[in-house]
């Protein structure tokens, strides 16, 4: 029986209004540094970022009596507040049917390799607590009549641990967490961009003492750029991923992350070779992932050349109509590109074909008012001629309607409503899309409490490099909640954030501001526009889903030259707002060099294709085939088993990116806890592994 969902319900899950920010607390002191009158704010901990992970960290610290503030470049404007998909997934332990096994779940989370085993277990065992607490705050996760959470299968998920509130799951998470942060009176500072981490000490004794930011609200005649000092011994980097790194990106505009900021402060990064790419609409219009029911409705996919001629290009890749449409369907739960799925006429041939059409200058569309055209010489499309897994799924979903748009309405009417909110009616018009960068799996290297190698600096959410080569869909949302909580627990246990920092920062702030101003030069030939264009084109064209040794090496040479030019001549700016972007693009150029350095290191040392990228090589062992024959241009190296057990670490040493390897941290699955033996470690705080400086 089909249940009609009212427009009121659809609206509530699609149009998610965010809470109004509380009034900001003004600075009560100022110092004069480098000729600038600089306001000073003090806190026990500064959380950088107002997404789901940062909000979780702030809420948990505040609950524990810590002095914490949140700074945000644009509150409710980041990835977790603005991104989604047809039914955006939260991946947690299965609370329906027969429950779950946390160790099995951890093995699934880390199954792609290059992931710490203890981290995977922490994410698995922490997921039930995170989901329950989100439900307590009001997150409307769906249930059956007896209270079991409704579940489905997502990418890299063989069990079915996925659940969803609809297309706006992460925005709803941000909403309920923001409401809680406001209720707890956590101070917010909006339009506040972190530009430099301030430290003192040398070597292993270096520690965080504060942060330089730029704030529109603090611009004045004596401080035209709005430079501000936040004095704090603890920071949590939760500013998301480097969305601006790629031209072809599904991130919201203005997502810079904090990789360059962290590198400049001596923070080590890990797994920068690992990203996630998939089909979606670009951010020039409405950036959105086209996973799940968008493709499971099996729309017609075609390209249009410069003369307006349509091309049924997927028919060049698949041997039969049934094979073609079944693999289009599988993009629903095999959404990320994966090199091995190009083999044996798998679903990632769809990504390769789309990417090739885009590279040839053709625009690609999906049309929900047309069923797929047949492969030449084969039978026409029919719901009776589908692979068994596809036929069973559509049958269970009641999606036997004649046209794709009606199948989509049956499976997920919210998917249609969402685009209508942005003046795109996929029920009437074809939808343009491409293969885009969607997620950075690597990031700041942290331990199981979210600690980086820099004392006092933590990282959570996409800023943290906790993921391996692959991850189940929705695992990132869960990881941000788990590590936001764990970082807060550790900070609170250390006692360092119980009250606002009181130290004199004048000398350190003076040096930091002088460095910042020296890098911004009105007369520089390097503009934000030119840096952005060069970085994004280089990353999209040379470090996307298809890579090769020569192209990556050349891209790295160009990236190094750009950073040398920035160091020598600075970045130009006109208005004060452009100065902020100038700093962010300096950071992004550095992050780009770090990613390319890691990728070049991996390829030069024999690394093969895995996860997001196919490493093409004329001597590669794997050869994709299409209906028209072998695709020699895309012959690629296979993954080496030994690479799965280690991670590439990147750090900035002077002006150079230094690279090394480390083994994945292990988890002894045979170890068992014992209450009376282990309880004292909890009672005394020994579980937090606090160092002498903590």
XYZ file of C-alpha atoms in Angstrom:
694
model
C 0.000 0.000 0.000
C 1.376 3.412 -0.982
C 1.323 6.072 1.746
C 0.857 9.615 0.500
C 3.232 12.020 2.231
C 1.717 15.466 2.677
C 3.349 18.611 1.324
C 3.634 19.918 4.881
C 5.812 16.952 5.864
C 7.923 17.290 2.707
C 8.433 20.991 3.405
C 9.549 20.369 6.996
C 12.272 17.942 5.882
C 13.395 20.117 2.968
C 13.202 23.705 4.236
C 15.177 23.510 7.461
C 15.314 26.897 9.174
C 18.351 27.504 11.334
C 18.307 29.240 14.719
C 19.191 32.892 15.131
C 22.648 33.457 16.553
C 22.887 35.089 19.971
C 24.418 38.571 20.301
C 28.211 38.531 20.281
C 30.160 39.431 23.406
C 32.441 42.372 22.662
C 36.150 42.379 23.416
C 37.105 44.035 26.696
C 40.800 44.580 25.924
C 43.132 45.442 23.065
C 46.851 45.482 22.320
C 48.867 47.369 19.730
C 50.816 45.016 17.471
C 52.664 45.719 14.229
C 51.056 49.138 14.068
C 47.535 47.743 14.428
C 45.089 48.206 17.302
C 44.061 44.594 17.900
C 41.067 43.460 20.008
C 41.765 40.534 22.310
C 39.262 37.796 23.152
C 39.995 35.082 25.704
C 38.624 31.557 26.039
C 39.469 28.180 27.491
C 38.969 26.600 24.068
C 38.275 27.966 20.597
C 36.314 25.713 18.237
C 36.957 26.662 14.607
C 33.830 25.826 12.613
C 30.086 25.734 13.228
C 29.220 22.480 11.484
C 27.929 19.304 13.103
C 31.333 18.137 14.406
C 32.388 21.514 15.822
C 29.011 22.069 17.445
C 29.163 18.628 19.029
C 32.600 19.386 20.491
C 31.425 22.753 21.866
C 28.213 21.346 23.344
C 30.017 18.481 25.071
C 32.665 20.804 26.509
C 30.078 23.269 27.758
C 28.138 20.451 29.418
C 31.325 19.560 31.285
C 31.845 23.081 32.555
C 34.525 24.211 30.090
C 34.944 27.769 28.814
C 34.434 27.376 25.065
C 33.628 29.669 22.137
C 32.832 28.949 18.493
C 34.249 30.989 15.630
C 32.846 30.576 12.130
C 33.610 32.016 8.724
C 29.909 31.735 7.903
C 27.555 30.152 10.407
C 25.256 27.582 8.782
C 27.137 28.046 5.490
C 29.438 25.009 5.584
C 29.267 21.493 4.231
C 27.165 19.823 6.917
C 24.609 22.652 6.857
C 24.413 22.987 3.081
C 25.183 19.584 1.531
C 23.150 16.428 1.096
C 21.809 13.853 -1.301
C 18.541 12.117 -2.131
C 18.402 10.626 1.369
C 21.519 11.793 3.139
C 22.942 8.972 5.183
C 23.977 8.635 8.796
C 25.939 5.394 9.262
C 25.627 3.881 12.747
C 25.401 0.490 14.395
C 22.231 -1.258 13.261
C 19.568 -0.862 15.923
C 16.877 -2.691 13.955
C 16.227 -6.426 13.689
C 19.024 -8.288 15.503
C 21.370 -5.477 16.523
C 25.024 -5.303 15.546
C 28.564 -6.410 16.327
C 30.855 -3.432 16.962
C 34.023 -5.303 15.998
C 32.455 -6.444 12.749
C 31.297 -2.895 12.110
C 34.821 -1.592 12.760
C 36.226 -4.092 10.274
C 33.726 -2.841 7.698
C 34.608 0.821 8.355
C 38.318 0.176 7.847
C 37.948 -2.390 5.068
C 39.361 -0.068 2.409
C 42.744 -0.048 4.152
C 45.068 2.730 5.388
C 42.910 3.307 8.472
C 43.775 2.902 12.133
C 41.991 -0.069 13.653
C 41.441 1.604 17.020
C 39.859 4.617 15.321
C 37.456 2.394 13.399
C 36.408 0.653 16.614
C 35.938 3.979 18.423
C 33.637 5.114 15.601
C 31.679 1.861 15.697
C 31.202 1.604 19.451
C 30.506 5.331 19.762
C 27.858 5.362 17.033
C 24.975 4.080 19.179
C 25.573 6.740 21.795
C 25.816 9.462 19.154
C 22.610 8.429 17.438
C 20.705 8.237 20.719
C 21.922 11.660 21.800
C 20.936 13.196 18.450
C 17.476 11.676 18.809
C 17.285 13.109 22.331
C 18.050 16.554 20.882
C 15.228 16.111 18.359
C 16.805 14.631 15.217
C 13.856 12.960 13.412
C 15.384 9.602 12.474
C 12.666 7.260 11.162
C 11.419 4.277 13.159
C 9.148 1.314 12.712
C 6.048 0.912 14.934
C 8.059 -0.888 17.641
C 10.928 1.618 17.789
C 13.474 0.008 15.484
C 15.363 2.472 13.295
C 14.614 2.127 9.589
C 17.737 1.042 7.697
C 19.000 0.593 4.156
C 22.203 -0.280 2.320
C 24.631 2.438 1.215
C 28.029 2.462 -0.511
C 30.736 0.254 1.061
C 28.026 -1.176 3.318
C 27.184 -4.844 2.954
C 24.962 -5.044 6.050
C 22.590 -2.097 5.830
C 23.674 0.261 8.621
C 22.404 3.397 6.908
C 19.540 5.561 8.068
C 18.351 9.018 7.045
C 16.056 11.944 7.810
C 15.804 12.658 4.084
C 17.943 14.933 1.917
C 18.865 17.262 4.786
C 20.098 14.870 7.480
C 23.292 16.787 8.234
C 21.518 20.164 8.206
C 19.016 18.804 10.711
C 21.950 17.606 12.816
C 23.452 21.099 12.709
C 20.070 22.575 13.645
C 19.510 20.483 16.783
C 23.123 20.840 17.918
C 23.079 24.611 17.296
C 19.893 24.945 19.304
C 21.554 23.072 22.161
C 24.708 25.203 21.954
C 22.604 28.367 22.102
C 20.573 26.967 25.013
C 23.842 26.296 26.856
C 24.992 29.874 26.115
C 28.050 28.937 24.064
C 29.373 32.222 22.581
C 29.395 32.399 18.764
C 31.585 34.730 16.710
C 30.340 34.770 13.127
C 32.076 36.210 10.053
C 35.288 35.280 11.847
C 38.002 33.533 9.823
C 40.974 31.764 11.418
C 44.164 32.861 9.641
C 47.051 31.790 11.878
C 47.590 29.427 14.811
C 49.838 30.992 17.455
C 52.295 28.752 19.289
C 55.185 28.941 21.703
C 58.034 26.569 22.495
C 60.227 24.407 20.277
C 60.194 20.838 19.034
C 58.064 18.443 21.047
C 57.447 21.229 23.563
C 55.560 23.460 21.134
C 52.003 24.197 22.158
C 49.019 26.295 21.164
C 48.619 29.672 22.866
C 46.013 31.272 20.624
C 44.882 32.198 17.162
C 44.802 35.155 14.814
C 41.509 35.724 13.046
C 40.002 38.314 10.732
C 36.601 39.661 11.699
C 34.413 41.970 9.657
C 32.872 43.304 12.858
C 36.243 44.449 14.221
C 37.415 46.402 11.172
C 38.264 49.953 12.125
C 40.450 52.823 10.976
C 43.219 51.609 13.293
C 42.631 47.996 12.195
C 41.408 48.027 8.566
C 41.659 44.239 8.098
C 39.834 43.403 11.321
C 42.722 41.399 12.774
C 41.861 39.924 16.184
C 43.680 37.775 18.725
C 41.933 34.886 20.459
C 43.984 33.820 23.473
C 43.433 30.139 24.257
C 45.539 27.128 25.186
C 43.236 24.743 23.320
C 41.783 24.834 19.801
C 39.562 22.368 17.978
C 39.841 22.530 14.194
C 36.415 21.643 12.793
C 36.272 23.771 9.653
C 35.484 20.895 7.289
C 37.266 19.832 4.135
C 39.138 21.739 1.403
C 36.170 22.147 -0.930
C 37.803 24.948 -2.914
C 40.676 22.662 -3.905
C 38.860 21.416 -7.031
C 37.089 23.229 -9.837
C 34.747 20.276 -10.307
C 33.314 20.119 -6.818
C 30.016 19.461 -5.087
C 31.079 21.369 -1.968
C 29.252 24.618 -1.202
C 31.174 27.708 -2.292
C 33.706 29.093 0.164
C 34.674 25.843 1.930
C 38.422 26.168 2.551
C 38.936 23.833 5.485
C 42.052 24.189 7.624
C 44.768 22.007 6.058
C 47.003 24.913 5.026
C 46.397 26.656 8.354
C 47.448 23.473 10.166
C 50.512 22.849 7.983
C 51.837 26.349 8.666
C 51.601 25.648 12.401
C 53.616 22.427 12.128
C 50.629 20.087 12.378
C 51.076 16.761 10.603
C 48.586 15.581 7.980
C 47.817 12.053 6.842
C 46.174 10.155 3.965
C 46.041 13.188 1.659
C 46.017 10.755 -1.263
C 42.514 9.655 -0.324
C 39.435 11.559 -1.467
C 35.968 10.746 -2.714
C 34.530 11.589 -6.139
C 31.080 10.935 -7.550
C 28.304 12.286 -9.719
C 26.471 15.413 -8.654
C 25.286 18.823 -9.746
C 27.987 21.449 -9.581
C 28.178 24.331 -7.162
C 27.786 26.883 -9.960
C 24.097 26.090 -9.608
C 22.902 23.909 -6.742
C 25.629 21.506 -5.521
C 24.095 18.152 -4.653
C 25.092 14.475 -4.733
C 23.136 12.362 -7.207
C 23.268 9.112 -5.304
C 20.494 6.829 -4.094
C 17.098 7.109 -5.725
C 18.159 9.721 -8.284
C 19.931 6.973 -10.211
C 17.891 4.071 -8.855
C 14.937 5.569 -10.733
C 17.025 4.767 -13.861
C 16.736 8.025 -15.840
C 18.079 8.412 -19.363
C 21.677 9.725 -19.287
C 23.053 11.505 -22.347
C 25.486 14.228 -23.399
C 25.139 17.246 -25.668
C 27.969 18.578 -27.838
C 28.681 22.165 -28.853
C 26.315 21.833 -31.818
C 23.435 20.697 -29.616
C 23.586 17.080 -30.799
C 22.686 14.431 -28.221
C 24.937 11.410 -27.642
C 23.870 8.156 -26.017
C 27.448 7.703 -24.836
C 26.920 4.995 -22.204
C 25.969 2.635 -25.039
C 29.627 2.702 -26.103
C 30.637 1.212 -22.755
C 28.069 -1.474 -21.894
C 27.283 -4.571 -23.935
C 23.550 -4.811 -23.344
C 20.731 -2.516 -22.324
C 20.197 -4.589 -19.192
C 23.850 -4.260 -18.198
C 23.799 -0.501 -18.817
C 20.669 0.305 -16.821
C 21.547 -2.073 -13.982
C 24.863 -0.285 -13.473
C 23.207 3.120 -13.587
C 20.947 1.842 -10.804
C 23.937 0.579 -8.790
C 25.405 4.079 -8.660
C 22.745 4.569 -5.990
C 24.697 2.534 -3.425
C 28.039 2.341 -5.246
C 28.092 6.105 -5.635
C 31.799 6.936 -5.123
C 34.106 6.208 -8.039
C 36.267 3.160 -7.363
C 38.943 2.020 -9.803
C 38.155 -1.693 -9.489
C 34.521 -1.073 -10.453
C 35.673 -0.065 -13.926
C 36.536 -3.727 -14.458
C 34.074 -6.366 -15.648
C 31.657 -3.693 -16.896
C 31.012 -2.453 -13.367
C 29.298 0.697 -12.145
C 32.360 2.983 -12.179
C 32.442 2.732 -15.960
C 29.555 5.199 -15.656
C 31.857 7.687 -13.883
C 34.643 7.150 -16.409
C 32.265 7.686 -19.317
C 30.819 10.867 -17.809
C 34.267 12.217 -16.994
C 35.424 11.528 -20.546
C 32.412 13.323 -22.014
C 33.048 16.352 -19.807
C 36.742 16.395 -20.737
C 35.700 16.382 -24.409
C 33.676 19.546 -23.838
C 30.248 17.921 -23.783
C 27.579 18.627 -21.178
C 26.014 15.605 -19.465
C 22.366 15.338 -18.386
C 19.946 12.908 -16.798
C 16.345 13.039 -17.981
C 13.645 11.704 -15.644
C 11.007 11.916 -18.361
C 12.728 9.386 -20.588
C 13.697 5.797 -20.009
C 17.210 4.829 -21.090
C 17.721 4.237 -24.797
C 18.796 0.731 -25.802
C 22.315 -0.327 -26.626
C 22.429 -0.504 -30.458
C 21.343 -3.903 -31.667
C 19.930 -4.925 -28.296
C 16.424 -5.025 -26.834
C 14.793 -1.839 -25.530
C 14.696 -0.944 -21.842
C 12.209 -2.898 -19.760
C 11.674 -3.268 -16.031
C 11.322 -6.966 -16.775
C 14.919 -7.105 -18.045
C 17.063 -6.030 -15.099
C 19.772 -7.764 -13.086
C 18.274 -9.677 -10.174
C 19.502 -7.321 -7.409
C 18.027 -4.338 -9.266
C 14.714 -6.044 -9.992
C 14.278 -7.133 -6.367
C 15.047 -3.663 -4.993
C 12.615 -1.871 -7.286
C 9.994 -4.489 -6.528
C 10.325 -4.011 -2.768
C 10.211 -0.234 -3.249
C 7.025 -0.483 -5.286
C 8.829 1.337 -8.095
C 7.322 -0.376 -11.091
C 6.016 2.797 -12.729
C 6.563 3.342 -16.428
C 8.646 6.536 -16.286
C 11.706 7.436 -14.169
C 10.064 10.524 -12.670
C 7.178 8.397 -11.383
C 9.567 5.825 -9.964
C 11.427 8.637 -8.212
C 8.178 10.070 -6.826
C 7.338 6.650 -5.451
C 10.723 6.037 -3.826
C 11.627 9.528 -2.654
C 9.413 12.555 -3.388
C 11.759 14.696 -1.294
C 14.411 14.260 -3.982
C 12.223 16.194 -6.402
C 11.085 18.806 -3.897
C 14.629 19.712 -2.963
C 15.627 20.800 -6.475
C 12.387 22.759 -6.810
C 13.502 24.871 -3.860
C 16.384 26.020 -6.039
C 14.294 26.730 -9.137
C 15.208 23.427 -10.788
C 12.267 21.224 -11.732
C 13.602 17.780 -12.583
C 10.032 16.652 -13.202
C 10.000 18.968 -16.207
C 13.593 19.494 -17.362
C 16.760 17.393 -17.735
C 19.336 17.834 -14.972
C 22.945 18.702 -15.846
C 25.628 16.994 -13.742
C 29.250 15.829 -13.702
C 31.779 13.809 -11.718
C 32.835 16.015 -8.792
C 35.110 15.996 -5.784
C 32.952 15.374 -2.725
C 35.013 14.528 0.366
C 38.571 14.490 1.678
C 39.194 11.241 3.544
C 42.614 12.427 4.711
C 43.378 15.416 6.896
C 44.987 16.265 10.216
C 46.572 13.220 11.850
C 44.950 12.552 15.224
C 44.879 9.867 17.875
C 41.728 8.244 19.268
C 40.976 11.399 21.311
C 41.306 13.762 18.350
C 44.735 15.075 19.432
C 47.186 16.244 16.781
C 50.980 16.290 17.177
C 50.758 19.959 18.302
C 49.909 20.171 22.011
C 46.552 21.828 22.521
C 45.413 21.342 18.913
C 42.592 18.877 18.209
C 40.774 18.120 14.956
C 37.328 16.643 14.350
C 34.990 16.131 11.407
C 36.352 16.310 7.872
C 39.309 18.347 9.140
C 40.592 15.148 10.796
C 42.234 12.456 8.686
C 40.477 9.576 10.420
C 39.177 7.836 7.299
C 41.012 5.310 5.189
C 40.865 4.682 1.457
C 37.110 4.118 1.485
C 34.344 4.532 4.024
C 30.684 3.550 4.186
C 28.318 6.309 3.109
C 27.358 8.384 6.139
C 30.353 7.230 8.193
C 31.814 10.751 8.083
C 28.767 12.236 9.845
C 29.063 9.608 12.554
C 32.838 10.082 12.885
C 32.394 13.820 13.407
C 29.951 13.194 16.240
C 32.066 10.501 17.869
C 35.308 12.474 17.719
C 33.639 15.762 18.613
C 32.554 14.059 21.824
C 35.860 12.283 22.430
C 37.872 15.479 21.921
C 35.574 17.289 24.361
C 35.940 14.514 26.937
C 39.722 14.635 26.646
C 39.929 18.430 26.848
C 37.647 18.469 29.874
C 39.641 15.727 31.590
C 42.839 17.740 31.067
C 41.343 20.737 32.878
C 42.998 23.174 30.463
C 39.750 24.748 29.254
C 37.951 25.233 32.565
C 38.541 28.969 32.451
C 39.626 31.552 29.923
C 43.369 31.769 29.202
C 45.139 34.624 31.011
C 48.610 34.789 29.459
C 50.280 37.835 27.890
C 50.277 37.283 24.141
C 51.735 40.590 22.970
C 55.107 39.391 21.676
C 53.754 36.246 19.979
C 50.836 38.180 18.472
C 53.205 40.904 17.222
C 55.317 38.369 15.339
C 52.273 36.566 13.940
C 50.602 39.745 12.707
C 53.839 40.932 11.097
C 54.076 37.634 9.175
C 50.432 37.876 8.168
C 50.744 41.427 6.854
C 53.979 40.609 5.006
C 52.122 37.960 2.995
C 49.452 40.436 1.847
C 50.826 42.922 -0.666
C 48.679 45.256 -2.707
C 51.295 45.401 -5.480
C 51.635 41.611 -5.925
C 50.888 40.228 -9.405
C 49.341 37.173 -7.737
C 45.624 37.753 -7.316
C 43.082 35.568 -5.594
C 41.472 34.929 -8.981
C 44.701 33.743 -10.621
C 45.660 31.496 -7.685
C 42.190 29.991 -7.564
C 42.104 29.331 -11.287
C 45.519 27.662 -11.309
C 44.995 25.515 -8.226
C 41.512 24.305 -9.155
C 42.317 23.517 -12.790
C 45.478 21.659 -11.797
C 43.734 19.563 -9.151
C 40.658 18.730 -11.264
C 42.603 17.890 -14.409
C 45.668 16.157 -12.934
C 44.529 14.788 -9.565
C 40.957 13.657 -10.196
C 39.707 10.124 -10.705
C 42.242 9.447 -13.499
C 45.919 10.027 -12.659
C 49.285 9.069 -14.075
C 52.843 9.506 -12.862
C 53.925 12.159 -15.368
C 50.867 14.380 -14.987
C 50.991 14.331 -11.190
C 54.736 15.042 -11.189
C 54.258 18.021 -13.512
C 51.353 19.300 -11.428
C 53.551 19.125 -8.328
C 56.277 21.169 -10.030
C 53.697 23.836 -10.874
C 52.267 23.801 -7.331
C 55.727 24.242 -5.803
C 56.465 27.145 -8.118
C 53.183 28.834 -7.185
C 53.979 28.599 -3.478
C 57.509 29.902 -4.052
C 56.022 32.864 -5.920
C 53.550 33.491 -3.085
C 56.346 33.422 -0.513
C 58.406 35.832 -2.605
C 55.708 38.274 -3.698
C 52.709 37.771 -1.438
C 49.063 37.841 -2.480
C 47.347 40.974 -3.783
C 44.177 42.390 -2.294
C 42.068 45.505 -2.677
C 39.247 45.656 -0.180
C 39.551 44.249 3.322
C 37.318 41.294 2.461
C 39.777 40.344 -0.292
C 42.570 40.168 2.277
C 40.750 37.320 4.032
C 40.427 35.457 0.741
C 44.083 36.155 0.028
C 45.119 34.351 3.222
C 42.730 31.476 2.504
C 44.050 30.990 -1.008
C 47.621 31.056 0.286
C 46.585 28.231 2.595
C 44.793 26.428 -0.245
C 47.860 26.638 -2.488
C 49.902 25.057 0.304
C 47.287 22.331 0.809
C 47.325 21.632 -2.926
C 51.099 21.163 -2.867
C 50.756 18.804 0.106
C 48.123 16.673 -1.641
C 50.138 16.497 -4.864
C 53.333 15.727 -2.913
C 51.651 12.801 -1.179
C 50.119 11.543 -4.429
C 53.439 11.839 -6.279
C 55.219 10.044 -3.416
C 52.639 7.254 -3.505
C 52.842 6.777 -7.279
C 56.670 7.020 -7.496
C 56.978 4.356 -4.828
C 54.828 1.909 -6.772
C 51.418 2.696 -5.322
C 48.474 1.341 -7.257
C 44.864 2.230 -7.907
C 42.504 2.270 -4.982
C 39.466 4.154 -3.817
C 39.018 7.466 -5.537
C 41.766 7.273 -8.133
C 42.879 5.044 -10.961
C 46.661 5.247 -11.404
C 46.997 4.749 -15.140
C 50.130 3.044 -16.400
C 50.903 1.447 -19.824
C 52.274 -1.532 -17.895
C 49.370 -1.700 -15.466
C 47.888 -5.079 -14.643
C 44.219 -4.060 -14.896
C 42.484 -3.196 -18.140
C 38.895 -1.938 -18.284
C 36.829 -3.000 -21.270
C 33.942 -1.321 -23.011
C 31.497 -2.649 -25.594
C 33.766 -1.160 -28.234
C 36.856 -2.965 -26.927
C 39.689 -2.620 -24.397
C 40.258 0.860 -22.954
C 44.051 0.907 -23.184
C 44.207 4.591 -22.308
C 42.835 3.680 -18.882
C 44.941 0.602 -18.155
C 45.829 0.950 -14.485
C 47.999 -0.427 -11.718
C 46.363 -2.682 -9.175
C 46.576 -1.899 -5.479
C 49.440 -3.430 -3.533
C 48.406 -5.284 -0.411
C 51.212 -3.770 1.674
C 49.918 -0.245 1.022
C 46.698 -1.074 2.846
C 48.579 -1.391 6.139
C 50.214 2.026 6.163
C 49.535 5.740 5.776
C 51.491 8.616 4.239
C 52.250 11.457 6.659
C 52.932 15.011 5.432
C 54.432 17.927 7.357
C 55.850 21.317 6.448
C 59.575 21.680 7.174
C 60.611 25.232 6.361
C 59.357 25.681 2.822
C 59.261 21.979 1.918
C 56.649 19.266 2.345
C 58.293 16.268 4.015
C 56.717 12.839 3.596
C 56.999 9.612 5.535
C 55.046 6.440 6.168
C 53.615 4.966 9.323
C 51.845 1.694 9.998
C 48.142 1.664 10.852
C 47.546 1.520 14.591
C 46.339 -1.950 15.522
C 43.472 -3.151 17.713
C 43.706 -6.391 19.644
C 40.296 -7.925 18.979
C 40.979 -10.695 21.492
C 41.337 -8.246 24.390
C 38.466 -8.217 26.854
C 37.596 -5.624 29.449
C 36.991 -6.634 33.069
C 34.899 -4.317 35.230
C 36.703 -4.417 38.576
C 40.134 -4.290 36.926
C 39.360 -1.472 34.478
C 36.971 0.729 36.453
C 39.792 2.550 38.333
C 41.289 3.709 35.012
C 37.989 5.416 34.247
C 37.588 6.859 37.754
C 41.098 8.332 37.815
C 41.102 9.555 34.191
C 43.942 7.247 33.190
C 41.961 6.251 30.079
C 42.653 9.718 28.638
C 46.411 9.121 28.399
C 47.158 12.667 29.541
C 50.773 13.754 29.016
C 52.832 15.810 31.444
C 51.885 19.036 29.639
C 48.185 18.183 29.797
